[in-house]
Tab-separated table of C-alpha atoms and ligand atoms in Angstrom:
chain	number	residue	atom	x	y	z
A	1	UNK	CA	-24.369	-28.738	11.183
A	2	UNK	CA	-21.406	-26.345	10.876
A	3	UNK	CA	-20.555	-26.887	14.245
A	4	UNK	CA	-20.480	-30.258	13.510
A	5	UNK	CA	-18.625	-30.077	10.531
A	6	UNK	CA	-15.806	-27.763	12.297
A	7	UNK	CA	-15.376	-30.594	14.916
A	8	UNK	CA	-15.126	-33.594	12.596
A	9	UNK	CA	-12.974	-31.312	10.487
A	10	UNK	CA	-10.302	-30.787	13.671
A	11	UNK	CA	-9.733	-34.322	13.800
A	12	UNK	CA	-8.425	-34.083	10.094
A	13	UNK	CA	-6.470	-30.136	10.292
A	14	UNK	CA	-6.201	-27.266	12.398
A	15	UNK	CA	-7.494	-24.228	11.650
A	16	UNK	CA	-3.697	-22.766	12.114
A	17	UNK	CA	-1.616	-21.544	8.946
A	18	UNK	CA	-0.112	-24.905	8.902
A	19	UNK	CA	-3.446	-26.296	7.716
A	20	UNK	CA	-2.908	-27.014	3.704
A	21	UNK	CA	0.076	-29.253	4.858
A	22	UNK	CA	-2.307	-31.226	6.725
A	23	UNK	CA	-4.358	-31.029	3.652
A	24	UNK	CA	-2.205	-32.296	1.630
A	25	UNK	CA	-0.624	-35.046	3.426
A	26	UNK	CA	-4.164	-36.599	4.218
A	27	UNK	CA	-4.998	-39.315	1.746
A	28	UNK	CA	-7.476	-38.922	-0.102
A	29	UNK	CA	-9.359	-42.438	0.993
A	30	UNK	CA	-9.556	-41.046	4.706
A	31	UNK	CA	-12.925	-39.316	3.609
A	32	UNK	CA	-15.786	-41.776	4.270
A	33	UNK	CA	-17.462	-42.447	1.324
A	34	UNK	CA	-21.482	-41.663	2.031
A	35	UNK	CA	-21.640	-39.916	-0.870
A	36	UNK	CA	-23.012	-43.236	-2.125
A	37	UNK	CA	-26.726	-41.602	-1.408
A	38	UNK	CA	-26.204	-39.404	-4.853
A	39	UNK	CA	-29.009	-37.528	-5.885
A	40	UNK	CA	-28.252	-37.241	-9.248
A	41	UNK	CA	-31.895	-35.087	-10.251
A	42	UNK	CA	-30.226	-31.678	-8.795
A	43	UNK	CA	-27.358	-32.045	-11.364
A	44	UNK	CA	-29.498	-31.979	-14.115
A	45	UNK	CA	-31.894	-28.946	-13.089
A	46	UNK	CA	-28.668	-27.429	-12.098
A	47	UNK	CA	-27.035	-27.859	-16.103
A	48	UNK	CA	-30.617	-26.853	-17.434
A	49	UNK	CA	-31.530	-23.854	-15.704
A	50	UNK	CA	-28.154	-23.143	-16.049
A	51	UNK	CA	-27.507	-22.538	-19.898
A	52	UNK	CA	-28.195	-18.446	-19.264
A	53	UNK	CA	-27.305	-18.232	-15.765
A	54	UNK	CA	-30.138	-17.544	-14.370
A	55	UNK	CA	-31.575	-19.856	-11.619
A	56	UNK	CA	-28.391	-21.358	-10.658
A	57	UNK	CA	-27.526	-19.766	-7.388
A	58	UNK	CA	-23.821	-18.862	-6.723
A	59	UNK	CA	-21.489	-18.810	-3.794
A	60	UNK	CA	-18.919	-16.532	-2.704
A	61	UNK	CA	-16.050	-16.956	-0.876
A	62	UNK	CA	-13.076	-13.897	-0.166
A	63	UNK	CA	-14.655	-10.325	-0.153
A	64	UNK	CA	-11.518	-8.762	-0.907
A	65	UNK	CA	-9.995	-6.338	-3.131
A	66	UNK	CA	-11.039	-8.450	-6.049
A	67	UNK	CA	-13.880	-10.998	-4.444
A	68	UNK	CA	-15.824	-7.441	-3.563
A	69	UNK	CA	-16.232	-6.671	-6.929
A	70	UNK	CA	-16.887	-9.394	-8.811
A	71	UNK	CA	-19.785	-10.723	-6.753
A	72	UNK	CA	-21.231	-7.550	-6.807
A	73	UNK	CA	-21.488	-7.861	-10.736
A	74	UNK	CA	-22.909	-11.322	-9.960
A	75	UNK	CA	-25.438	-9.163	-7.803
A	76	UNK	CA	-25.653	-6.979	-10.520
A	77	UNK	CA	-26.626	-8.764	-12.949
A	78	UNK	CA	-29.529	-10.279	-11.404
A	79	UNK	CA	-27.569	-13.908	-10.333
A	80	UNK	CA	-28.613	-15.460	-6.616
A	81	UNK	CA	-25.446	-14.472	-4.253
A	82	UNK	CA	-24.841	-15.997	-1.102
A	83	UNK	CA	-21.469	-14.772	0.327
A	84	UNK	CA	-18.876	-15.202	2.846
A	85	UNK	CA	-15.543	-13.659	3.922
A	86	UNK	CA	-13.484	-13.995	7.189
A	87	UNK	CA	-13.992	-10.766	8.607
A	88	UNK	CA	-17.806	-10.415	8.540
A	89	UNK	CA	-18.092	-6.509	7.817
A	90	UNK	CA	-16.759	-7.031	4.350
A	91	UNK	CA	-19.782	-8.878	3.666
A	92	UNK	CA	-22.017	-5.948	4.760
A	93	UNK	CA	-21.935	-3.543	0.982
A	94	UNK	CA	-22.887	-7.157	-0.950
A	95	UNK	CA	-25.729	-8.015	1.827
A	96	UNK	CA	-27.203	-4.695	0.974
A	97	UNK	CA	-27.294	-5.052	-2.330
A	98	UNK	CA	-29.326	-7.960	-2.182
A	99	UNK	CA	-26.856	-11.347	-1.097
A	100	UNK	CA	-27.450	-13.914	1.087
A	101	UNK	CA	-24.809	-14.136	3.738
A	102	UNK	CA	-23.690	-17.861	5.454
A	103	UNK	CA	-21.533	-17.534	8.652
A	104	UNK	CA	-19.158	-20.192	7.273
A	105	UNK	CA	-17.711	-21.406	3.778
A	106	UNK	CA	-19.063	-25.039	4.063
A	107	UNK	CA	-22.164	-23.397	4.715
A	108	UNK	CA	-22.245	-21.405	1.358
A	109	UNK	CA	-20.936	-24.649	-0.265
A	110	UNK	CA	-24.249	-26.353	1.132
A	111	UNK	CA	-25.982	-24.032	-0.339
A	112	UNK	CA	-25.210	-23.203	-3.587
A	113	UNK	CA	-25.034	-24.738	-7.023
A	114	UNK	CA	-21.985	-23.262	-7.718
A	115	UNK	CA	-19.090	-21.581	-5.636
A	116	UNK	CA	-16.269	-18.987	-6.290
A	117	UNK	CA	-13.068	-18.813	-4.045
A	118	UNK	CA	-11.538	-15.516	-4.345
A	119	UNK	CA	-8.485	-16.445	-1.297
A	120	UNK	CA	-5.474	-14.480	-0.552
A	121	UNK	CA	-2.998	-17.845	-1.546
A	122	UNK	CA	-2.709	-21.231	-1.326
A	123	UNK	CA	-2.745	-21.733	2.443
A	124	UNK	CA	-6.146	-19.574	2.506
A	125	UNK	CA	-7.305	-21.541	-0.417
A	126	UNK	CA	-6.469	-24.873	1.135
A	127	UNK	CA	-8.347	-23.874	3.733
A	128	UNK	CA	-11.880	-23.347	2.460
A	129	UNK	CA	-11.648	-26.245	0.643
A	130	UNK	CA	-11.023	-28.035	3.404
A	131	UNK	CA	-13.832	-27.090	5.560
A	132	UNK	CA	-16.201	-27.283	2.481
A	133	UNK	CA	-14.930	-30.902	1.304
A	134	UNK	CA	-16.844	-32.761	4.552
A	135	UNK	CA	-20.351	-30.814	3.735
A	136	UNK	CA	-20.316	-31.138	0.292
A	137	UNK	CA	-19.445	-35.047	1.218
A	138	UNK	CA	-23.014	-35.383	3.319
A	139	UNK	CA	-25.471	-32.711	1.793
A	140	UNK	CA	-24.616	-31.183	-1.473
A	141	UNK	CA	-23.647	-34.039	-3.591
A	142	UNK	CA	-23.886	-32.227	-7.182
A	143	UNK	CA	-22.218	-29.123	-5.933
A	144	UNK	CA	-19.337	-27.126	-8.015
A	145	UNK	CA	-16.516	-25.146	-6.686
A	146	UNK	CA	-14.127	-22.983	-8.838
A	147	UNK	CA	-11.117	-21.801	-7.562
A	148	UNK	CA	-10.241	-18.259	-9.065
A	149	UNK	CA	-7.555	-17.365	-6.296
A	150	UNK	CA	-3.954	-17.180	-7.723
A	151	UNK	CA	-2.296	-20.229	-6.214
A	152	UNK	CA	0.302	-22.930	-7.225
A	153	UNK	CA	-0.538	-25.999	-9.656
A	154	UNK	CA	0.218	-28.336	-6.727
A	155	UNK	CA	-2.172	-26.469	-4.531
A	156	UNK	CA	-4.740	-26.605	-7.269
A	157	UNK	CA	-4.204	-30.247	-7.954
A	158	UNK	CA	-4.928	-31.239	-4.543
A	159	UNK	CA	-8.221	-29.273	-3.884
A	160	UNK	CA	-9.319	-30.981	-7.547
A	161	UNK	CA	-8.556	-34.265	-5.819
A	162	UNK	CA	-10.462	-33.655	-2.501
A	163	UNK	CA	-13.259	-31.294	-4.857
A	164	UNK	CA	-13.865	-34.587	-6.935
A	165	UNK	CA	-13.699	-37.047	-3.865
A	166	UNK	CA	-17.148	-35.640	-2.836
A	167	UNK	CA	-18.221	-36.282	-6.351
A	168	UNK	CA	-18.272	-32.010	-6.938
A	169	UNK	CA	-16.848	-30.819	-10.065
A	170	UNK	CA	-13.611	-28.758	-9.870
A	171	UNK	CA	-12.716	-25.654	-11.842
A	172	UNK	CA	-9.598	-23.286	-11.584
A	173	UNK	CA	-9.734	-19.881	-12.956
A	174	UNK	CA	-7.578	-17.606	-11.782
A	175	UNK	CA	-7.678	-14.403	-13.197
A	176	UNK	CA	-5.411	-11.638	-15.206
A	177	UNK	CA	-6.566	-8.128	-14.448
A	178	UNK	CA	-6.661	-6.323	-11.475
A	179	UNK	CA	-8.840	-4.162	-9.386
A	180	UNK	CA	-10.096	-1.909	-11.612
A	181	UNK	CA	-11.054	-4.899	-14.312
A	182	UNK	CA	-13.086	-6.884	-11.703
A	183	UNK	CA	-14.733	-3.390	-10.770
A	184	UNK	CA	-15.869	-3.564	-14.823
A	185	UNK	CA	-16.318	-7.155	-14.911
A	186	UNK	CA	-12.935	-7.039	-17.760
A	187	UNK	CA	-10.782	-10.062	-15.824
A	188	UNK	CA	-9.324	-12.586	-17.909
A	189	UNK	CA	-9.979	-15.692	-16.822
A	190	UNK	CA	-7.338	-18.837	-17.373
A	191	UNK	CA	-9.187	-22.275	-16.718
A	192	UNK	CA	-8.718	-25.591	-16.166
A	193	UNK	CA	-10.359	-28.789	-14.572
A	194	UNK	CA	-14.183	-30.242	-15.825
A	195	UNK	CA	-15.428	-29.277	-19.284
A	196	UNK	CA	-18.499	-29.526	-17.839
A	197	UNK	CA	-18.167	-26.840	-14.906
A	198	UNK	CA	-16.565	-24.874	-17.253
A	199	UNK	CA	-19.384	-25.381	-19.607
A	200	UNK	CA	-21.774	-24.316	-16.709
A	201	UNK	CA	-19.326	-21.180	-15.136
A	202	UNK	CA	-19.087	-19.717	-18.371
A	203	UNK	CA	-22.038	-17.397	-18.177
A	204	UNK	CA	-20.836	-16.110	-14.523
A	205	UNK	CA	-17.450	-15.828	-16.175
A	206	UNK	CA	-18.413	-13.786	-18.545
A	207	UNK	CA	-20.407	-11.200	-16.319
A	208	UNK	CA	-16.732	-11.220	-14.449
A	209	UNK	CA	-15.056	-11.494	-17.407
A	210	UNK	CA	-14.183	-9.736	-21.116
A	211	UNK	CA	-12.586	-13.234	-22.229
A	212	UNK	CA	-11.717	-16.887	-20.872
A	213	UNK	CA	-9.486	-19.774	-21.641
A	214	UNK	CA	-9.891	-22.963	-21.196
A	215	UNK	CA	-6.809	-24.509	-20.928
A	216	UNK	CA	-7.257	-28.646	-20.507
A	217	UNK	CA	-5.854	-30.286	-17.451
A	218	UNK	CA	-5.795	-28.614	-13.535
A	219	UNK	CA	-2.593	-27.069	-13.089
A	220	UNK	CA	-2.687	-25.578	-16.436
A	221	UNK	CA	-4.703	-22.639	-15.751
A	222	UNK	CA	-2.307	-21.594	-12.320
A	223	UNK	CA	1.142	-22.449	-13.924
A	224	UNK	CA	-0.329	-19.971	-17.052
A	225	UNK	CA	-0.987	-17.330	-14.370
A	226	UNK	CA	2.220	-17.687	-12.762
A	227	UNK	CA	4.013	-17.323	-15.930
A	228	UNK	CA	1.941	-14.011	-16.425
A	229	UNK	CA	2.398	-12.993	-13.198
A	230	UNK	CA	6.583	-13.969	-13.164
A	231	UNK	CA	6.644	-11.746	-16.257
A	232	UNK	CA	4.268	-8.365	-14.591
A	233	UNK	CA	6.515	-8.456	-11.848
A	234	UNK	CA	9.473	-8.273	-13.399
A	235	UNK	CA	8.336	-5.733	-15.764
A	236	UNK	CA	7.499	-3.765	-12.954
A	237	UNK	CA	11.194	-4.014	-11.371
A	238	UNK	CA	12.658	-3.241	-14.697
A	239	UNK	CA	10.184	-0.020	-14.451
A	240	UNK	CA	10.917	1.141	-11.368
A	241	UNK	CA	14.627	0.789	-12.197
A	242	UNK	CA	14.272	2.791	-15.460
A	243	UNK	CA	12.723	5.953	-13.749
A	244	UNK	CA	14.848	6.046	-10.916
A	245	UNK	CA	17.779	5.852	-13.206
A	246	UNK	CA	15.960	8.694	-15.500
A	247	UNK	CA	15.547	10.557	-12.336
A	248	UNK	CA	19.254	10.100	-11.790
A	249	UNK	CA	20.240	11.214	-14.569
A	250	UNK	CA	18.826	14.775	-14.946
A	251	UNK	CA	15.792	13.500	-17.237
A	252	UNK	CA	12.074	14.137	-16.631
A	253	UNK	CA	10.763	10.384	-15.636
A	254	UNK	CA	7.533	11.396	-16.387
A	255	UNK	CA	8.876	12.454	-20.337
A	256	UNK	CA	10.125	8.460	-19.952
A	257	UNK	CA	6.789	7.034	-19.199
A	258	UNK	CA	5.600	9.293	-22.581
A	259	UNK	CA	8.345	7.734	-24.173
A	260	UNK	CA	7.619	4.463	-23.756
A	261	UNK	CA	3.602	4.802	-24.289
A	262	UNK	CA	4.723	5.599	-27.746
A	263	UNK	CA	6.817	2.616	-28.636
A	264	UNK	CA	7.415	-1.010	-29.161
A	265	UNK	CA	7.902	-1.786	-25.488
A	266	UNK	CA	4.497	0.650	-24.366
A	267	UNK	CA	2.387	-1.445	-21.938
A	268	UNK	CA	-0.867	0.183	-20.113
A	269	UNK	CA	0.617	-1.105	-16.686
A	270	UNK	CA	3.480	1.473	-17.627
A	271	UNK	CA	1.080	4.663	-18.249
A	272	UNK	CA	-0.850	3.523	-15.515
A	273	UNK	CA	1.759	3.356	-12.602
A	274	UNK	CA	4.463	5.051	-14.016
A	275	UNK	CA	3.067	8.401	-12.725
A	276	UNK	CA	1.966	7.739	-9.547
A	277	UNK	CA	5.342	5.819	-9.249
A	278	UNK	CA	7.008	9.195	-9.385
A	279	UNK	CA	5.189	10.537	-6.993
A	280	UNK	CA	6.197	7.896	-4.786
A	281	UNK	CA	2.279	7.216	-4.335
A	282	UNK	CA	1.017	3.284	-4.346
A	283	UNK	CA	-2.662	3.149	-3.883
A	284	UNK	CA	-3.031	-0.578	-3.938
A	285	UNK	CA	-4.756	-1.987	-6.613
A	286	UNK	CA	-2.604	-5.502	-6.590
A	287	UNK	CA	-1.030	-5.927	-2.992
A	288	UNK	CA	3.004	-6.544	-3.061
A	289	UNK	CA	2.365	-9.267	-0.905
A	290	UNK	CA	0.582	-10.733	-3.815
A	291	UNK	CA	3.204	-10.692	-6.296
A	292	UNK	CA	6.035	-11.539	-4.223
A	293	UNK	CA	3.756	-14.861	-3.436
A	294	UNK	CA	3.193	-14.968	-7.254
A	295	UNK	CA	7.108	-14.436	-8.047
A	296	UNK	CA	8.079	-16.889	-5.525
A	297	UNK	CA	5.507	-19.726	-6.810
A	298	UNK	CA	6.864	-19.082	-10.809
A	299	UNK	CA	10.371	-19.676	-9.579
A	300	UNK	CA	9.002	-22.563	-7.912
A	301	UNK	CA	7.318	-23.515	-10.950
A	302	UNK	CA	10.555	-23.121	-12.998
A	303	UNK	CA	12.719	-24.848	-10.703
A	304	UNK	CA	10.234	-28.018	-11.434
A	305	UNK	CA	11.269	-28.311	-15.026
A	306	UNK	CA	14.853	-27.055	-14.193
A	307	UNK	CA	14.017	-24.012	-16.269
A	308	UNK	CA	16.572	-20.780	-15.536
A	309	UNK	CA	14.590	-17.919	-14.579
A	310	UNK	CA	16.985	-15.480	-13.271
A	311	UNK	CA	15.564	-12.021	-14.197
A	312	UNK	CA	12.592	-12.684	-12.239
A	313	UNK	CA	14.581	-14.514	-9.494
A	314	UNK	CA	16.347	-10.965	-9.264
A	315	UNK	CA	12.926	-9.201	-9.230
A	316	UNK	CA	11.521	-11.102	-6.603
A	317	UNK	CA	14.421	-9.931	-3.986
A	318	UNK	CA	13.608	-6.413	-4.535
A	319	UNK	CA	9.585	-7.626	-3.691
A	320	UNK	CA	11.057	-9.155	-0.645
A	321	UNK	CA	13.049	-5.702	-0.050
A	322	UNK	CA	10.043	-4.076	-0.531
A	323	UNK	CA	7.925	-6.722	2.220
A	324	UNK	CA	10.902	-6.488	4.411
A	325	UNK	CA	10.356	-2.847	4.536
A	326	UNK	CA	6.748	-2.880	5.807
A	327	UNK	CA	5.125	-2.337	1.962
A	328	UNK	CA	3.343	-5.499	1.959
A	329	UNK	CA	0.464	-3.941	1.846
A	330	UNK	CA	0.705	-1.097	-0.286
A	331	UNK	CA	0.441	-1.700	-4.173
A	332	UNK	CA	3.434	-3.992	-6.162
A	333	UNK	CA	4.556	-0.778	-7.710
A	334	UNK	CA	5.634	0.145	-4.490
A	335	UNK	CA	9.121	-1.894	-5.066
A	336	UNK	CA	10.116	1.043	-6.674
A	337	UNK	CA	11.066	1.770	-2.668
A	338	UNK	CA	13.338	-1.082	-2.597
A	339	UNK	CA	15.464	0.686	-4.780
A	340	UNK	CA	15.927	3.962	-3.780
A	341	UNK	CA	17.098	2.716	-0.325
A	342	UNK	CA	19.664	0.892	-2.636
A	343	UNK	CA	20.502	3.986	-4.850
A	344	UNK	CA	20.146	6.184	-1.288
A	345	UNK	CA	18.164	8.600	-3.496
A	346	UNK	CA	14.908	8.282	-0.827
B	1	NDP	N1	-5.623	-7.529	-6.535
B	1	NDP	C1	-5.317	-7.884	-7.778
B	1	NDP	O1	-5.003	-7.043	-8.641
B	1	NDP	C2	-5.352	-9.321	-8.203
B	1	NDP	C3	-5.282	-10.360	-7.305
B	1	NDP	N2	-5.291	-11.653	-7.758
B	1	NDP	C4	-5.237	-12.775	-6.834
B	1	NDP	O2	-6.539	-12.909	-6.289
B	1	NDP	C5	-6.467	-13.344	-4.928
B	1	NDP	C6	-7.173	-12.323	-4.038
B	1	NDP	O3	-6.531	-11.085	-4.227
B	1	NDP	P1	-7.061	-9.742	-3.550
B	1	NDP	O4	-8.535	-9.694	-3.561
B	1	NDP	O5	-6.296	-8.650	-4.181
B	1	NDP	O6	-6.527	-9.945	-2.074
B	1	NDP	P2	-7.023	-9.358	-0.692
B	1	NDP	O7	-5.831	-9.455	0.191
B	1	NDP	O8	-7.692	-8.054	-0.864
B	1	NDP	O9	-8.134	-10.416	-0.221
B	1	NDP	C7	-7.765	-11.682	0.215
B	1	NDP	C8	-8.990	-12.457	0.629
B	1	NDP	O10	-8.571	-13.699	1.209
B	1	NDP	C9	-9.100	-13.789	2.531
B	1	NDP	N3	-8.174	-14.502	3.388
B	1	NDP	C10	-6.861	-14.258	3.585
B	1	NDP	N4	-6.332	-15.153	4.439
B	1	NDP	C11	-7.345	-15.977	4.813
B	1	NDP	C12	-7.427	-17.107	5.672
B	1	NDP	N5	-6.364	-17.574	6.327
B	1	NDP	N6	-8.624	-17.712	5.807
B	1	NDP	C13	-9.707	-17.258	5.143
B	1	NDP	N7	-9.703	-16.186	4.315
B	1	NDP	C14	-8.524	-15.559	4.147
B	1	NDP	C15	-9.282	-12.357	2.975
B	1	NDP	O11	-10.177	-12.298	4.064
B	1	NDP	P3	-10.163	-11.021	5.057
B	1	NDP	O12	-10.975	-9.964	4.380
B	1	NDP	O13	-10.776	-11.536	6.304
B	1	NDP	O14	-8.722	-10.617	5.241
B	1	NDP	C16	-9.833	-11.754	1.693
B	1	NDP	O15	-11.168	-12.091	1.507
B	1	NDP	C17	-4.983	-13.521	-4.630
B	1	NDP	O16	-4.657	-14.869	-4.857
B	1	NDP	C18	-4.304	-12.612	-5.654
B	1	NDP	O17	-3.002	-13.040	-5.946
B	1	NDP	C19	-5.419	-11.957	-9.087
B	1	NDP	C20	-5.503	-10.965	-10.006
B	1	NDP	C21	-5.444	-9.565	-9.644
B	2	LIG	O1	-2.525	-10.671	-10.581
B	2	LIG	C1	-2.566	-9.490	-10.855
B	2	LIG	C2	-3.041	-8.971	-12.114
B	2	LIG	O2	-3.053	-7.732	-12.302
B	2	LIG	O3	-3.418	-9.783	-12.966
């Protein structure tokens, strides 16, 4: 069946990076429409078993930094976990704690009442959705798919449009909160899409989760996450910026990041990076590559409504500095290094 799925699936998008263009230029009526053969009696065990989470069994999709360890508090917490990720060893700490794993991400979609995409960005995103649309089309007509990847309102608009022509419920959630909060189930989680789904998520959101929103229409809960994310990474510029120029100065940067832990403009991201930050260390917790994506889809989202966003228009040159310099990997505090080879102090 997946084999058959990935061929049917060609004739609609390549697997290349191009693929959510594809996606989204393909109307919405070239699906077939056999999803006339409903079976409507799954939906309804599905909403009753699912009022405490228990019996409803959950999908995975992106083992990553923060898909790791937020389906392993699924796990934890007793739920039914069947997982997937690209690269197959990732999968290997949640099988042995007790998931299921599915070679493919229609497959897990097949499978499961409900499934979670944890995806790098809205071409990865695209992606899954794609491949899942076709199977949930032909043999898993009451299935539910929430998005919690960080990805553009557009983006999320159009996987809500090919979610719901399969007659699956959509749900995006991205989240605030980084690595360590998914490691203690403490994300944030900013929805949008079906009341219903949302209705139904909310018990596996809030074994991820310390709180959720549910904002109304799709699009709502990724343009609130951009404008979060616009603002962390330009707090994080203005950060770097401040100790370097501490540094510069003859002042102890690490008496600064006291400093500000004590007044009005304190934030925990500042105690938390600030010292590793001077010790020009970046464990990554929240890739660069990340936030430059998020920076560049807020200024897209601002340019939309003609809104001026030129602070974080400045940021997001020093996070492509910072890309440009081979630190896409390492943690978003590492733009720090994009300005000390503009101050020449590195
Ligand atoms: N880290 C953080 O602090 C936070 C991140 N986010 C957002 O959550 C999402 C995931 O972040 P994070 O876990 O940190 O990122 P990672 O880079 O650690 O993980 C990305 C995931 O996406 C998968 N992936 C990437 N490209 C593709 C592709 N072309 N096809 C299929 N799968 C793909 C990766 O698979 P593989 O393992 O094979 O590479 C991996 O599972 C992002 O949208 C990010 O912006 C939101 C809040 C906090
Ligand atoms: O998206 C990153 C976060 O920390 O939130």
């Amino acid at each position: 069946m997946a084999l058959w799925v990935r061929t049917t699936m060609a004739k609609y998008c390549s697997y290349s990076t191009q693929l959510p263009i594809h996606f989204a230029e393909r109307p919405i009526s070239a699906f077939p429409a056999k999803r006339l053969l409903t079976v409507r009696s799954k939906a309804f065990s599905v909403q009753a078993s699912a009022k405490d989470g228990s019996s409803t069994s959950v999908g995975f999709l992106g083992l990553g930094i923060m898909g790791s360890p937020m389906a392993q508090n699924l796990l934890k917490a007793g739920c039914d976990v069947t997982v997937w990720n690209r690269t197959k060893s990732k999968c290997d700490p949640l099988i042995s704690l007790g998931a299921k794993y599915k070679p493919s991400p229609e497959e897990v979609a097949a499978e499961c009442d409900v499934t979670f995409a944890m995806l790098a960005d809205p071409d990865s995103a695209g992606f899954c959705v794609c491949v899942c649309v076709l199977i949930l089309m032909f043999m898993n007509f009451t299935a539910s798919y929430v998005d919690v990847s960080t990805v553009d309102g557009g983006t999320s608009k159009l996987i809500n449009q090919r979610i719901k022509s399969t007659g699956a419920s959509f749900l995006e959630a991205p989240v605030s909160g980084s690595k360590k909060p998914a490691e203690d189930g403490q994300l944030i989680f900013l929805t949008a899409g079906d009341k219903p789904l949302y209705d139904l998520a909310s018990p596996f959101l809030d074994i991820m989760g310390k709180s959720r929103f549910y904002l109304g229409d799709v699009g709502n809960g990724a343009a609130m996450k951009l404008v979060v994310n616009m603002m962390m990474g330009s707090m994080m510029a203005t950060l770097a910026e401040g100790l370097l120029l501490s540094e510069k100065v003859g002042l102890d940067p690490n008496v600064l990041v006291e400093v500000l832990s004590q007044g009005a403009i304190s934030a925990p991201m500042y105690s938390m990076k600030g010292p590793s930050m001077i010790k020009s260390a970046y464990p990554t917790a929240f890739p660069l590559k990340h936030q430059q994506k998020d920076m560049r889809l807020a200024l897209g989202l601002a340019e939309s409504v003609s809104q001026p966003t030129p602070i974080a228009a400045a940021a997001n040159e020093l996070y492509k500095v910072a890309k440009a310099r081979g630190l896409s990997d390492d943690d978003f505090s590492a733009v720090i290094e994009s300005l000390r080879a503009k101050l020449g102090s590195s």
